[in-house]
């Protein structure tokens, strides 16, 4: 019974985290502002004004897909974690804080992608993703080290754990590459991040 | 037991999606801005300023009712789906991305409904609804094709499945009509979308 | 089993509605804008600028307490409702739409409470509350009429139902009075609404 | 059975409160505005503009960690509370209202931290935290006084209750000190609040 109560505790942390992910992903759209009629230039049509917003659409889609992929990964961690402690709570809080922060770099890179200082915006954008990947690695590392917070032997397959550990260790390197790419081109870095989320991100969902 | 665990997985996807729907539907009100006292013209009364916001109320109500109807449809799909895989996750993510995007075209059509370029705004508004209808059709098609992700025989009535398939195939055509109507008149297109949501949308709720 | 499945359906509607209530109540704070340093007048202190925002605090508290009281009432209805149908879904959607709309009249009355046209803002504010009270009455009336959507005899006490019916019939009259009061004074009307929520609103929580 | 139904009631209050906490914590990021390209001064680089936003990052992190710690505390209270009544509902509503209010003082202290009137902003920021701590103390005091709303004897350890009571009594004093510190320096007060959340706040999570 103590066991199931503990399971309930991690269930609560997961439900709260899910709420945060769902809200953060939905707030992203607020970074795209409708051009007001008075903002349109004299000889600028609405369609050209809307097309000029393409960096905002790109940044929106990139952050959306990334948060979705991170949610899948977060869920995967909680499939295995059966207990919680203070350090785990702190690390999960770090993940959530970085995820809720995302609308800021998303708006930033959208605003500056066509600006001479785009690289700084791209570095902060990809750097935030890098930080999220590191936080995920720390969270999983802490939970899985010697099976610290995982369930008992029966339900956990060591090879599976090993495989997840490899994936979470791999993530930061990929996003570090995206971060480095931002010093070449902000646009390249954003497309890199989008590709990572689409190609690698969803791999984590438990298969049946 | 593996079966019930799988059921729990789809339950989690559904709960997360529900959160996204609930937040997206509540954010719609942010598209209606209160006119500040200083924005009121010298001889403009507050009541006339508020009446002039009617395109915002119309767009708000249309998007609200549509998201609600889509939530009902989403729920209906998950009543039948018992398993998940990567493709299903991607397609569900596409549905969610389009739904969270809605505040943007909603604000757009409200801002431009009385503007010479209203038709472009109306096309984007109804076009987003069309895209949502297509995404729903893809999601259901993928899940139900040869019963891929549906529950076992006992609980699923093939005729019922057939009927839902017809409805989801029908949706894109209706919204395509609304999209075409936007080239005649943006207002007509919005009213068309509102009617679709009110008349057709709620049909999907399981009857008992 | 069909019965319990039905119960699960209303559980989903309630959970979705709860999410909408929780988000609507949390968005209210966005109606209070921080005065920027550059907006402060030359000889205006920050404290006087913050004090001048008192209509925003009053409107925030009034709407917050009202939404909380409405959530309690909504929950009470779902304690009894065991089935759902299309009309019930529509009526519940009407309740939710009016609740998510609340940040708009809240910001409106806060912006105009000290303005010559305060009465119009007060009328829309209290009028929205009146509309919510009517929607709640309709929802309960539809569900409880001849026990249409309520549980079977054993679990429902007719006298208790009767008492709730009286309370929901009473609500619209109270808010109609607040609406009428807005033509005397917007401030009076807001304080009336606040008092109603504090004094009457929480009565609905099931006592044990 | 009446017992379990009661438990379900507090479960609903807790789930609703969790939603409010999750939304409030995610809205905090909206207090950080991206400087638009046109707002950058002629000889101001984007990086210097972003560095100048540091009070916003500090305020964001402080409020985020505090809300997270408060959520942990809120959960701890509901681990023990088994019944609800009107007064408890009011007090819980007071906690939620103060938590949803937080984005306002957060934006305020960020906007004014480097302004001559920083102390007023710091006083309101730490004062809100003080009010939250008092509201938590009241909530716990009301629920635990003579075991009013707690579970029956078997599941509650009086010493544990005693220990929590001491902690909740301690909180207001700590935040009162942070409030007093704001009259020395707003920055000191913010850092004090951040330290409190990091060091003391997470202690409340049930250990197993």
mmCIF file of N, CA and C in Angstrom, chain B residues 15 21 57 115 126 142 148 153 172 186 190:
data_model
loop_
_atom_site.group_PDB
_atom_site.id
_atom_site.type_symbol
_atom_site.label_atom_id
_atom_site.label_comp_id
_atom_site.label_asym_id
_atom_site.label_seq_id
_atom_site.Cartn_x
_atom_site.Cartn_y
_atom_site.Cartn_z
ATOM 1 N N UNK B 15 -6.006 12.930 -22.370
ATOM 2 C CA UNK B 15 -6.032 13.920 -21.292
ATOM 3 C C UNK B 15 -5.189 15.145 -21.663
ATOM 4 N N UNK B 21 -7.148 21.588 -25.761
ATOM 5 C CA UNK B 21 -8.431 22.116 -26.231
ATOM 6 C C UNK B 21 -9.002 23.140 -25.243
ATOM 7 N N UNK B 57 -16.751 39.813 -31.700
ATOM 8 C CA UNK B 57 -17.682 38.917 -31.001
ATOM 9 C C UNK B 57 -18.047 37.745 -31.920
ATOM 10 N N UNK B 115 -12.711 45.510 -43.543
ATOM 11 C CA UNK B 115 -11.596 46.133 -44.243
ATOM 12 C C UNK B 115 -11.668 45.703 -45.716
ATOM 13 N N UNK B 126 -11.322 30.431 -42.636
ATOM 14 C CA UNK B 126 -12.018 29.203 -43.034
ATOM 15 C C UNK B 126 -11.018 28.143 -43.494
ATOM 16 N N UNK B 142 -6.370 6.945 -40.273
ATOM 17 C CA UNK B 142 -5.209 6.151 -39.891
ATOM 18 C C UNK B 142 -5.564 5.157 -38.782
ATOM 19 N N UNK B 148 -6.881 -0.713 -37.379
ATOM 20 C CA UNK B 148 -5.481 -0.679 -36.936
ATOM 21 C C UNK B 148 -5.304 -0.428 -35.435
ATOM 22 N N UNK B 153 -12.868 -6.975 -31.532
ATOM 23 C CA UNK B 153 -14.168 -7.124 -32.172
ATOM 24 C C UNK B 153 -15.372 -6.881 -31.290
ATOM 25 N N UNK B 172 -14.338 17.807 -44.376
ATOM 26 C CA UNK B 172 -13.487 18.648 -45.220
ATOM 27 C C UNK B 172 -14.245 19.285 -46.374
ATOM 28 N N UNK B 186 -16.205 37.514 -46.933
ATOM 29 C CA UNK B 186 -15.609 37.003 -45.701
ATOM 30 C C UNK B 186 -16.689 36.752 -44.654
ATOM 31 N N UNK B 190 -17.606 33.267 -42.579
ATOM 32 C CA UNK B 190 -17.598 33.130 -41.122
ATOM 33 C C UNK B 190 -18.927 32.572 -40.633
#
